[in-house]
Short mmCIF file of C-alpha atoms in Angstrom, two decimals:
data_model
loop_
_atom_site.label_atom_id
_atom_site.label_comp_id
_atom_site.label_asym_id
_atom_site.label_seq_id
_atom_site.Cartn_x
_atom_site.Cartn_y
_atom_site.Cartn_z
CA MET A 603 30.77 -18.59 -16.53
CA MET A 604 28.81 -16.17 -18.63
CA GLN A 605 29.89 -12.68 -17.92
CA PHE A 606 27.03 -9.96 -18.16
CA THR A 607 27.61 -6.18 -18.80
CA ASP A 608 25.55 -2.95 -17.71
CA TRP A 609 23.86 -3.58 -21.57
CA ASP A 610 22.66 -7.49 -20.61
CA ILE A 611 21.56 -5.86 -17.38
CA LEU A 612 19.73 -3.38 -18.14
CA ARG A 613 18.35 -5.06 -21.45
CA ASN A 614 16.89 -7.66 -19.05
CA LEU A 615 15.89 -5.55 -16.90
CA LEU A 616 13.44 -3.95 -20.03
CA PHE A 617 12.13 -6.68 -21.65
CA ALA A 618 11.13 -8.11 -18.14
CA ALA A 619 9.54 -4.54 -17.73
CA ARG A 620 7.21 -5.24 -20.24
CA TRP A 621 5.92 -7.75 -18.38
CA THR A 622 5.06 -5.75 -15.16
CA LEU A 623 3.21 -3.30 -17.84
CA LEU A 624 1.46 -5.94 -18.81
CA LEU A 625 0.85 -7.32 -15.76
CA SER A 626 -0.37 -3.80 -14.09
CA LEU A 627 -2.52 -3.33 -16.99
CA PHE A 628 -4.81 -6.48 -16.32
CA ALA A 629 -5.07 -5.62 -12.80
CA PHE A 630 -6.43 -2.12 -13.16
CA ILE A 631 -9.71 -3.35 -16.19
CA GLY A 632 -10.19 -5.91 -14.16
CA GLY A 633 -10.05 -4.15 -10.67
CA GLY A 634 -11.72 -1.65 -12.73
CA LEU A 635 -14.75 -3.59 -13.92
CA VAL A 636 -15.39 -5.05 -10.70
CA GLY A 637 -14.73 -2.05 -8.50
CA LEU A 638 -16.88 -0.35 -10.78
CA ALA A 639 -19.79 -3.38 -10.07
CA LEU A 640 -19.21 -3.44 -6.71
CA THR A 641 -20.04 0.41 -6.43
CA PHE A 642 -23.26 0.55 -8.74
CA ILE A 643 -24.55 -2.60 -5.87
CA ARG A 644 -23.74 -0.58 -3.48
CA SER A 645 -25.55 2.67 -5.14
CA ILE A 646 -28.72 0.68 -4.61
CA LYS A 647 -28.65 0.84 -0.82
CA ASN A 648 -29.70 -2.44 -0.10
CA PRO A 649 -28.51 -2.88 3.56
CA PHE A 650 -27.85 -6.68 3.10
CA LEU A 651 -26.29 -6.22 -0.26
CA THR A 652 -24.55 -3.16 1.34
CA LYS A 653 -22.66 -5.18 3.64
CA LEU A 654 -21.75 -8.25 1.34
CA VAL A 655 -19.59 -5.33 -0.15
CA GLN A 656 -18.31 -4.13 3.12
CA ILE A 657 -16.59 -7.81 3.99
CA TYR A 658 -15.38 -7.95 0.83
CA VAL A 659 -13.88 -4.58 0.84
CA GLU A 660 -12.84 -5.23 4.66
CA LEU A 661 -11.56 -8.69 3.50
CA PHE A 662 -9.37 -7.51 0.25
CA GLN A 663 -7.86 -4.60 2.30
CA GLY A 664 -7.09 -6.15 5.32
CA ILE A 665 -5.11 -9.15 3.82
CA PRO A 666 -1.70 -8.52 2.80
CA LEU A 667 -1.86 -8.79 -0.96
CA LEU A 668 1.01 -11.62 -0.33
CA MET A 669 -1.05 -13.82 1.62
CA GLN A 670 -3.74 -12.83 -1.36
CA LEU A 671 -1.49 -14.21 -3.99
CA PHE A 672 -0.62 -17.01 -1.76
CA LEU A 673 -4.63 -18.24 -1.21
CA THR A 674 -5.26 -17.96 -4.46
CA PHE A 675 -1.38 -19.67 -5.91
CA PHE A 676 -1.48 -22.77 -3.64
CA GLY A 677 -5.59 -22.82 -2.64
CA LEU A 678 -7.01 -22.93 -6.47
CA SER A 679 -5.39 -25.69 -6.88
CA LEU A 680 -6.58 -27.58 -4.49
CA ILE A 681 -9.87 -28.18 -5.35
CA GLY A 682 -8.61 -28.87 -8.56
CA LEU A 683 -8.27 -25.52 -10.43
CA ASP A 684 -4.98 -25.70 -12.27
CA VAL A 685 -3.50 -21.75 -11.71
CA ASP A 686 -0.41 -20.27 -13.67
CA ALA A 687 1.40 -17.47 -11.49
CA TRP A 688 0.10 -15.20 -14.17
CA SER A 689 -3.66 -16.24 -14.18
CA ALA A 690 -3.03 -16.08 -9.61
CA ALA A 691 -1.11 -12.93 -9.98
CA ILE A 692 -3.73 -11.44 -12.34
CA LEU A 693 -6.72 -12.58 -10.40
CA SER A 694 -5.71 -11.56 -6.85
CA LEU A 695 -4.13 -8.18 -8.05
CA THR A 696 -7.97 -7.46 -9.46
CA LEU A 697 -9.24 -8.46 -6.39
CA PHE A 698 -7.02 -6.68 -4.39
CA SER A 699 -7.05 -3.19 -6.48
CA SER A 700 -10.99 -3.45 -7.57
CA ALA A 701 -11.90 -3.34 -3.22
CA PHE A 702 -9.70 0.31 -3.73
CA LEU A 703 -11.35 1.11 -6.42
CA HIS A 704 -14.26 1.15 -5.24
CA ASP A 705 -13.61 2.54 -2.20
CA ILE A 706 -12.44 5.27 -3.76
CA TRP A 707 -14.77 6.24 -6.12
CA ARG A 708 -17.90 5.02 -3.37
CA SER A 709 -15.99 8.07 -1.49
CA CYS A 710 -16.56 10.67 -4.66
CA ILE A 711 -20.49 9.74 -4.81
CA GLU A 712 -20.92 9.82 -1.63
CA ALA A 713 -19.49 13.50 -1.70
CA LEU A 714 -22.21 14.82 -4.11
CA PRO A 715 -24.77 16.40 -2.31
CA LYS A 716 -27.61 15.05 -1.30
CA GLY A 717 -30.19 16.71 -3.33
CA GLN A 718 -28.68 15.64 -6.86
CA TRP A 719 -30.57 12.06 -5.87
CA GLU A 720 -33.41 13.90 -3.97
CA ALA A 721 -33.95 15.86 -7.69
CA CYS A 722 -33.17 13.32 -9.50
CA ARG A 723 -36.05 11.13 -8.12
CA THR A 724 -38.33 14.40 -8.40
CA LEU A 725 -37.95 14.58 -12.41
CA GLY A 726 -39.02 10.48 -11.91
CA LEU A 727 -35.80 9.22 -12.81
CA THR A 728 -35.05 5.64 -12.71
CA HIS A 729 -31.29 4.41 -10.69
CA VAL A 730 -30.09 3.52 -13.35
CA GLN A 731 -31.05 6.94 -15.47
CA SER A 732 -30.51 9.28 -12.48
CA MET A 733 -26.25 7.06 -11.87
CA ARG A 734 -26.17 7.65 -15.44
CA HIS A 735 -27.03 10.59 -16.58
CA VAL A 736 -26.62 13.02 -13.45
CA ILE A 737 -24.28 11.70 -10.81
CA PHE A 738 -21.46 9.32 -12.84
CA PRO A 739 -20.29 12.10 -14.85
CA GLN A 740 -20.12 14.51 -11.96
CA ALA A 741 -18.43 12.11 -9.88
CA ILE A 742 -15.83 11.07 -12.49
CA LYS A 743 -14.49 14.40 -12.89
CA MET A 744 -13.55 13.62 -9.02
CA ALA A 745 -12.45 9.84 -9.17
CA ILE A 746 -10.31 10.43 -12.35
CA ALA A 747 -6.71 12.30 -9.89
CA PRO A 748 -7.03 9.28 -7.16
CA THR A 749 -7.71 6.83 -9.25
CA VAL A 750 -4.29 7.70 -11.12
CA GLY A 751 -2.94 7.87 -7.74
CA PHE A 752 -4.15 4.42 -6.79
CA SER A 753 -2.17 2.86 -10.46
CA VAL A 754 0.79 3.46 -8.88
CA GLN A 755 0.26 1.01 -6.04
CA ILE A 756 -0.90 -1.01 -8.82
CA VAL A 757 2.42 -0.80 -10.31
CA LYS A 758 3.86 -1.63 -7.43
CA GLY A 759 1.52 -4.27 -6.36
CA THR A 760 3.12 -6.30 -9.87
CA ALA A 761 6.09 -6.40 -7.72
CA LEU A 762 5.30 -9.53 -5.11
CA ALA A 763 4.03 -11.35 -8.10
CA SER A 764 7.66 -12.79 -8.63
CA ILE A 765 7.80 -14.32 -5.61
CA ILE A 766 4.82 -16.95 -6.57
CA GLY A 767 7.62 -17.39 -9.59
CA PHE A 768 6.11 -14.76 -12.53
CA VAL A 769 8.45 -13.03 -14.11
CA GLU A 770 8.66 -9.71 -14.38
CA LEU A 771 10.69 -6.53 -13.18
CA THR A 772 11.67 -7.62 -9.40
CA LYS A 773 11.94 -11.73 -10.26
CA ALA A 774 14.36 -10.61 -13.12
CA GLY A 775 16.12 -8.63 -10.16
CA THR A 776 16.70 -11.00 -8.63
CA MET A 777 17.98 -13.33 -10.76
CA LEU A 778 20.09 -11.18 -12.38
CA ASN A 779 21.41 -10.76 -9.33
CA ASN A 780 22.25 -14.53 -8.61
CA ALA A 781 24.07 -14.91 -11.97
CA THR A 782 26.02 -11.60 -11.38
CA PHE A 783 26.54 -10.90 -7.67
CA GLN A 784 26.14 -6.85 -8.05
CA PRO A 785 23.13 -6.68 -5.73
CA PHE A 786 23.82 -2.90 -5.63
CA LYS A 787 23.91 -1.84 -9.21
CA VAL A 788 20.81 -4.33 -10.16
CA PHE A 789 18.36 -3.36 -7.51
CA ALA A 790 19.06 0.46 -8.01
CA LEU A 791 18.63 -0.38 -11.71
CA VAL A 792 14.77 -2.30 -10.66
CA ALA A 793 13.91 0.80 -8.65
CA LEU A 794 14.83 3.42 -11.07
CA LEU A 795 12.86 1.95 -13.36
CA TYR A 796 10.07 1.44 -11.22
CA PHE A 797 10.65 5.02 -10.65
CA VAL A 798 10.42 6.03 -14.37
CA ILE A 799 7.68 4.24 -14.41
CA CYS A 800 5.30 5.11 -11.41
CA PHE A 801 6.79 8.95 -11.16
CA PRO A 802 5.13 10.26 -14.07
CA LEU A 803 1.76 8.62 -12.60
CA SER A 804 2.43 10.76 -9.25
CA VAL A 805 2.99 13.47 -11.14
CA LEU A 806 -0.03 12.74 -13.31
CA ALA A 807 -2.69 12.28 -10.50
CA ARG A 808 -0.59 15.69 -8.30
CA TYR A 809 -1.42 17.55 -11.74
CA LEU A 810 -5.25 16.61 -11.76
CA GLU A 811 -5.85 17.03 -8.26
CA ASN A 812 -5.32 20.33 -8.30
CA LYS A 813 -6.51 21.65 -11.50
CA ASN A 814 -9.36 20.25 -10.10
CA TYR A 815 -9.29 21.77 -6.28
CA VAL A 816 -9.08 24.92 -8.35
CA ARG A 817 -12.09 25.25 -10.45
CA ARG A 818 -13.91 23.92 -7.71
CA MET B 169 -12.58 -31.48 -7.15
CA SER B 170 -12.68 -32.57 -3.71
CA TYR B 171 -10.83 -31.40 -0.94
CA ASN B 172 -11.25 -31.61 2.83
CA LEU B 173 -9.92 -28.93 4.71
CA ASP B 174 -7.89 -29.53 7.61
CA PHE B 175 -7.34 -27.18 9.76
CA TYR B 176 -6.56 -29.45 13.40
CA GLY B 177 -3.23 -30.69 10.95
CA LEU B 178 -2.19 -26.79 11.45
CA VAL B 179 -2.71 -28.06 15.78
CA PRO B 180 1.14 -29.17 16.45
CA TYR B 181 2.42 -25.64 14.80
CA LEU B 182 0.44 -22.89 17.00
CA PRO B 183 3.63 -22.35 18.57
CA GLN B 184 5.40 -21.02 15.25
CA PHE B 185 2.22 -18.84 14.46
CA VAL B 186 2.73 -17.49 18.11
CA ALA B 187 6.02 -16.51 17.38
CA GLY B 188 5.26 -14.85 13.98
CA VAL B 189 2.58 -13.13 15.11
CA GLY B 190 5.32 -11.91 17.66
CA THR B 191 7.55 -10.95 15.64
CA THR B 192 4.68 -9.03 13.28
CA ILE B 193 4.11 -6.81 15.93
CA GLN B 194 7.41 -6.13 17.36
CA LEU B 195 8.44 -5.24 13.58
CA THR B 196 4.99 -3.07 13.58
CA VAL B 197 5.17 -1.13 16.43
CA ILE B 198 9.03 -0.36 16.37
CA SER B 199 8.52 1.17 12.81
CA THR B 200 5.59 3.14 13.37
CA VAL B 201 7.18 4.97 16.12
CA LEU B 202 10.26 5.38 14.49
CA GLY B 203 9.01 6.07 10.56
CA LEU B 204 6.10 8.78 12.60
CA ILE B 205 8.80 10.77 13.73
CA LEU B 206 11.00 10.79 10.93
CA GLY B 207 7.96 11.04 9.30
CA THR B 208 7.13 14.34 11.25
CA TYR B 209 11.43 15.40 10.64
CA CYS B 210 10.83 15.08 6.81
CA ALA B 211 7.44 16.82 6.73
CA ALA B 212 9.59 20.13 8.78
CA GLY B 213 11.84 19.67 6.25
CA ARG B 214 9.39 19.45 3.34
CA ILE B 215 7.97 23.38 4.43
CA SER B 216 11.79 24.82 5.98
CA LYS B 217 13.31 27.47 3.85
CA ALA B 218 16.18 26.25 3.07
CA ARG B 219 16.85 24.84 -0.13
CA TRP B 220 18.71 21.52 -0.10
CA LEU B 221 16.58 20.41 3.15
CA ASN B 222 13.55 20.84 1.10
CA TRP B 223 15.51 19.02 -2.21
CA ILE B 224 16.90 16.10 0.04
CA CYS B 225 13.54 15.70 1.87
CA ALA B 226 11.56 15.70 -1.59
CA VAL B 227 13.73 12.69 -3.03
CA TYR B 228 13.96 10.42 -0.58
CA ILE B 229 9.85 10.80 -0.01
CA GLU B 230 9.74 10.65 -4.03
CA VAL B 231 12.02 7.75 -4.22
CA THR B 232 10.12 5.67 -1.56
CA ARG B 233 6.54 6.53 -2.53
CA ASN B 234 7.54 5.12 -6.01
CA THR B 235 9.31 1.86 -6.11
CA PRO B 236 8.14 -1.06 -5.02
CA PHE B 237 8.16 -1.60 -1.16
CA ILE B 238 10.19 -5.19 -2.37
CA ILE B 239 12.93 -3.86 -4.42
CA GLN B 240 13.34 -1.17 -1.17
CA LEU B 241 13.41 -4.42 1.02
CA PHE B 242 16.18 -6.28 -1.48
CA PHE B 243 18.10 -3.19 -1.63
CA ILE B 244 18.55 -2.71 1.86
CA PHE B 245 19.13 -6.62 2.48
CA PHE B 246 21.27 -7.47 -0.85
CA GLY B 247 22.61 -4.44 -2.39
CA LEU B 248 24.13 -2.16 0.95
CA PRO B 249 25.96 -5.29 2.20
CA ALA B 250 28.04 -4.41 -1.48
CA LEU B 251 29.12 -0.95 0.20
CA GLY B 252 29.97 -2.80 3.62
CA ILE B 253 27.49 -1.93 6.11
CA LYS B 254 26.19 -5.54 6.71
CA LEU B 255 22.99 -6.02 8.42
CA SER B 256 20.56 -9.40 9.84
CA ALA B 257 17.51 -9.40 7.99
CA TRP B 258 15.60 -8.44 11.28
CA GLN B 259 17.09 -5.00 10.70
CA ALA B 260 17.02 -4.90 7.07
CA GLY B 261 13.23 -5.64 7.63
CA MET B 262 13.31 -2.82 10.08
CA ILE B 263 15.26 -0.07 7.97
CA ALA B 264 12.93 -0.94 5.03
CA MET B 265 9.54 -0.40 6.70
CA VAL B 266 10.31 2.99 9.10
CA PHE B 267 12.04 4.28 5.56
CA ASN B 268 8.45 3.15 3.91
CA LEU B 269 6.51 4.39 6.76
CA GLY B 270 8.44 7.53 7.29
CA ALA B 271 7.95 8.79 3.31
CA TYR B 272 4.02 8.24 3.60
CA SER B 273 3.70 9.86 6.40
CA ALA B 274 6.14 12.59 5.75
CA GLU B 275 3.61 13.84 2.91
CA ILE B 276 0.37 12.92 5.53
CA ILE B 277 1.66 15.36 7.80
CA ARG B 278 2.72 17.52 5.29
CA ALA B 279 -0.44 18.17 4.39
CA GLY B 280 -2.29 18.11 8.03
CA ILE B 281 0.59 20.97 8.57
CA GLU B 282 -0.55 22.94 5.61
CA ALA B 283 -4.29 23.45 6.37
CA THR B 284 -3.03 24.98 9.45
CA ALA B 285 -4.24 28.74 8.93
CA ILE B 286 -0.91 31.27 8.26
CA GLY B 287 -2.94 33.18 10.88
CA GLN B 288 -2.22 30.52 13.62
CA TRP B 289 2.17 31.45 12.98
CA GLU B 290 1.38 35.29 12.81
CA ALA B 291 -0.27 34.88 16.20
CA ALA B 292 2.14 32.31 17.78
CA LYS B 293 5.13 34.86 16.58
CA THR B 294 3.36 37.93 17.90
CA LEU B 295 3.73 36.54 21.41
CA GLY B 296 7.25 36.45 21.02
CA LEU B 297 7.66 32.24 20.76
CA THR B 298 10.46 30.95 18.65
CA HIS B 299 10.24 29.12 15.27
CA ARG B 300 10.81 25.51 17.01
CA GLN B 301 8.15 26.83 19.02
CA ILE B 302 5.94 27.45 17.13
CA PHE B 303 5.95 24.25 15.42
CA MET B 304 6.57 21.89 18.13
CA HIS B 305 3.60 23.26 20.22
CA VAL B 306 1.02 25.27 17.68
CA ILE B 307 1.49 24.01 14.73
CA LEU B 308 2.02 20.25 15.09
CA PRO B 309 -1.01 19.23 17.91
CA PRO B 310 -4.11 20.15 15.25
CA ALA B 311 -2.12 18.73 12.08
CA TYR B 312 -1.40 15.50 13.55
CA GLN B 313 -5.46 15.58 14.92
CA ARG B 314 -6.76 17.08 11.12
CA VAL B 315 -4.80 13.72 9.56
CA TYR B 316 -4.71 11.54 11.86
CA PRO B 317 -7.25 8.62 10.38
CA ALA B 318 -5.15 8.93 6.72
CA LEU B 319 -2.27 8.47 9.17
CA VAL B 320 -4.04 4.91 11.19
CA SER B 321 -4.89 3.79 7.90
CA GLN B 322 -1.13 4.75 6.57
CA CYS B 323 -0.01 2.63 9.76
CA ILE B 324 -2.07 -0.14 8.73
CA ILE B 325 -0.48 -0.39 5.39
CA VAL B 326 2.98 -0.65 6.43
CA MET B 327 1.37 -3.59 9.47
CA LEU B 328 0.15 -5.47 6.14
CA GLY B 329 3.54 -4.39 4.36
CA SER B 330 5.31 -6.86 7.07
CA ALA B 331 3.93 -9.94 5.36
CA VAL B 332 7.28 -9.47 2.31
CA VAL B 333 9.86 -9.03 4.53
CA SER B 334 9.45 -12.90 5.34
CA GLN B 335 11.35 -13.24 1.89
CA ILE B 336 14.59 -12.14 3.91
CA SER B 337 14.03 -14.51 6.23
CA VAL B 338 13.09 -12.67 8.97
CA GLU B 339 11.00 -15.08 10.83
CA GLU B 340 7.12 -13.28 11.41
CA LEU B 341 3.66 -14.09 10.82
CA THR B 342 4.40 -15.05 6.57
CA PHE B 343 7.76 -16.69 7.00
CA ALA B 344 5.49 -18.52 9.60
CA ALA B 345 2.56 -19.66 7.26
CA ASN B 346 5.50 -20.36 4.36
CA PHE B 347 7.31 -22.75 6.99
CA VAL B 348 4.10 -24.65 8.37
CA GLN B 349 2.82 -25.11 4.53
CA SER B 350 6.29 -26.70 3.57
CA ARG B 351 6.20 -29.02 6.35
CA SER B 352 2.83 -29.97 6.55
CA PHE B 353 1.83 -30.21 3.09
CA LEU B 354 -1.36 -27.89 4.07
CA SER B 355 -1.04 -24.93 2.16
CA PHE B 356 -4.37 -23.84 2.10
CA GLU B 357 -5.24 -23.86 5.60
CA SER B 358 -1.79 -22.33 6.87
CA TYR B 359 -3.08 -19.30 4.44
CA MET B 360 -6.05 -18.63 5.10
CA LEU B 361 -5.37 -19.30 9.19
CA THR B 362 -2.89 -16.44 8.51
CA ALA B 363 -4.73 -14.16 6.54
CA LEU B 364 -7.87 -13.85 8.58
CA ILE B 365 -4.57 -13.22 11.44
CA TYR B 366 -3.43 -10.74 9.65
CA LEU B 367 -7.50 -9.23 9.50
CA PHE B 368 -7.77 -9.58 12.93
CA LEU B 369 -4.22 -7.55 13.36
CA ALA B 370 -5.72 -4.81 11.11
CA ILE B 371 -8.86 -4.80 12.56
CA LEU B 372 -7.03 -4.93 16.18
CA MET B 373 -4.72 -2.05 15.48
CA ARG B 374 -7.73 0.32 13.96
CA GLN B 375 -9.57 -0.17 17.60
CA LEU B 376 -6.31 0.46 19.56
CA PHE B 377 -5.53 3.99 17.31
CA SER B 378 -9.19 5.35 18.31
CA LEU B 379 -9.09 4.30 21.72
CA LEU B 380 -5.57 6.26 22.24
CA LYS B 381 -7.11 9.43 19.91
CA LYS B 382 -9.03 10.04 22.91
CA PHE B 383 -5.67 10.17 25.35
CA ILE B 384 -3.90 11.93 22.38
CA PHE B 385 -6.50 14.41 21.69
CA LYS B 386 -8.16 15.99 24.88
CA SER B 387 -9.32 19.02 23.32
CA SER B 388 -10.77 19.69 20.07
CA ALA B 389 -8.73 22.01 18.33
CA VAL B 390 -8.96 21.53 14.58
#
């Protein structure tokens, strides 16, 4: 039997942590783009489109992420699309984070005084113009802190990709646990690595929140 | 490319789904009650003047909020027995859920407490109430009322998070879904049905909490 030193365990976990980071990054970018599109669609204030976006958000916030992963991983292969663990994880994490990011950004836009929209209309700006030059620059300031805060949820969400067989930090942890029979040490180290990734983001989010709060 | 959905194939497995929903509801109810109690104590600890208590609560909250739930679960279920603490899967799942909700709700409740005007403390002190009485009767009720929507959302997130405890073989809803799909090979159908049940449970929970709100907060103190 192969022996694992503590350094072997840590090194393997560090290698696997790359995939956690990469997956988080992809999910954040994907979720951000879809969330942005949803936010724009909703800002048009067409009742039908608004309802659609609301249903979308309700759906992806009300179904466990694990279930979304299973549905994309097992479900899409049934209709003939061959999905590997990597694409299934990215797809479901994108859908999941887009729903939450959209919700965050929508509330930032709605927090702006109504007069801003009215002023834009008075100036004869089109919807896109007022979004781009008036609403967006103001909303983005408010949105940064909660968005950074939510990125912690995405990093933690990637841990579930281990269940469909994607080898990231959590999966590496369970594999090392099976090989070394040292669950206490292995999972404590895994938790520590997640903490090292997430805690700076949490601190940054809190810092931005306070800064913004004081300024207003 | 064509695939015919066969939901009728799930009918023989309905008892499994019902049992799974039962366990999920049981886990949710117990962990909501215990988690909110733990969260309240931790929030009290975070605003206390005792340095060490404050510090312990802060470490617990930060560690829990910055690590994935599944790792907490694995640590409790696989890791603790190495220290001689033996737990069943159900107990481990429950403990993980309670600790998770405890940390998140502590931060939410603390935000509610800190929004309370300092004059409330001073007025209560003038009336000769003890520190404990002030906290229980003057500070907490309006704090809860202020952060009620956030607490409800957090409880729902914990209910949805309970899907993960299927990974240590607690026989809740997701476990039932996995079981049924491995027996019937109707994976898409069983996960679809399960997703709908979760959605229904989340909506139901929100409705119940908004009904409950009328009983808990009779006066509008905020």
